[in-house]
Short mmCIF file of C-alpha atoms in Angstrom, two decimals:
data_model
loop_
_atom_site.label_atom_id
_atom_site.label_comp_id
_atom_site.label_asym_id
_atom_site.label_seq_id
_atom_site.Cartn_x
_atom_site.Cartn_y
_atom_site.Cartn_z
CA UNK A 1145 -39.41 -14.27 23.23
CA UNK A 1146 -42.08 -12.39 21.69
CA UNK A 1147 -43.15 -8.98 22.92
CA UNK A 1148 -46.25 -7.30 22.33
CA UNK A 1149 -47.36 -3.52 22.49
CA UNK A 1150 -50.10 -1.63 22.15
CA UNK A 1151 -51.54 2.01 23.07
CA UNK A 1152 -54.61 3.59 23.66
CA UNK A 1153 -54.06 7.44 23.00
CA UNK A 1154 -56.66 10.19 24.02
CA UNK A 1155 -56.32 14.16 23.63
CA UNK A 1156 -56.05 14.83 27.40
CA UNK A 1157 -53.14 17.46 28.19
CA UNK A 1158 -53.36 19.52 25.30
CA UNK A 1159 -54.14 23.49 26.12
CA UNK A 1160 -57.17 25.31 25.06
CA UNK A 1161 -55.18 27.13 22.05
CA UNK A 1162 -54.18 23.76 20.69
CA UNK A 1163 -57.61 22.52 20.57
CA UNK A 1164 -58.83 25.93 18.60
CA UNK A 1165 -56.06 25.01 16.30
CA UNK A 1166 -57.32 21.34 15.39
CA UNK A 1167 -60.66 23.01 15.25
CA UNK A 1168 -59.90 25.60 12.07
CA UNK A 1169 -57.63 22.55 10.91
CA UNK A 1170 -60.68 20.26 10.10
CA UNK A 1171 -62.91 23.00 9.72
CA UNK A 1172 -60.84 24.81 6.88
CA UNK A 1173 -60.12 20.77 5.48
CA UNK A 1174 -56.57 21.66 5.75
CA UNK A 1175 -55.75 17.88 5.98
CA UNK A 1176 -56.38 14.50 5.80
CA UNK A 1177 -56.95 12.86 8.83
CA UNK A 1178 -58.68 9.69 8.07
CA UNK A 1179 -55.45 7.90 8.60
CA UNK A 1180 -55.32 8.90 11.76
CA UNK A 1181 -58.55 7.42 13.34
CA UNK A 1182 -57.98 3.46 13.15
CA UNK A 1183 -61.28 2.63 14.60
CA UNK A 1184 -64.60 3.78 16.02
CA UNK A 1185 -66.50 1.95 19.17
CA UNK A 1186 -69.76 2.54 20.25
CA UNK A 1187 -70.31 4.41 23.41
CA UNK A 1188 -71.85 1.14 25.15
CA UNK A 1189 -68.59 -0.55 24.38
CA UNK A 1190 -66.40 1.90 25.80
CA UNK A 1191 -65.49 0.07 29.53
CA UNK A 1192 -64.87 -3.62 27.20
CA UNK A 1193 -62.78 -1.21 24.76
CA UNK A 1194 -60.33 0.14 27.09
CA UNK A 1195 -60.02 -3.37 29.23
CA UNK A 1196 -59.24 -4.65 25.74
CA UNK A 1197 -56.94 -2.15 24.42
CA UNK A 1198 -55.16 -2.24 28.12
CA UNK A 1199 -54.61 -6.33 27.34
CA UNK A 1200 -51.13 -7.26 26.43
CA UNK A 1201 -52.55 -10.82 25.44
CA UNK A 1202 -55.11 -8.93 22.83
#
């Protein structure tokens, strides 16, 4: 059997003080966070993106 997984993660749920904190983060440089963005889509792809991303077969 093979299994596949994959996630689509967005910043909803976070509170007002944690996004203040990500702000001075990046603005200060304080780390690297090019890791952490795997990809970029244009805004005209965005409905294809997510049916993708939600696509066990993909």
């Amino acid at each position: 059997m093979i299994f596949a997984s994959q996630s689509l993660i967005g910043s909803g749920g976070y509170r007002p003080s944690d996004v203040a904190t990500v702000f001075y983060i990046l603005k200060e440089n304080q780390k690297d966070i090019s890791k952490m963005v795997t990809k970029i889509y244009p805004w005209e792809e965005l409905v294809s993106t997510i049916k993708n991303a939600a696509d066990p077969e993909k």
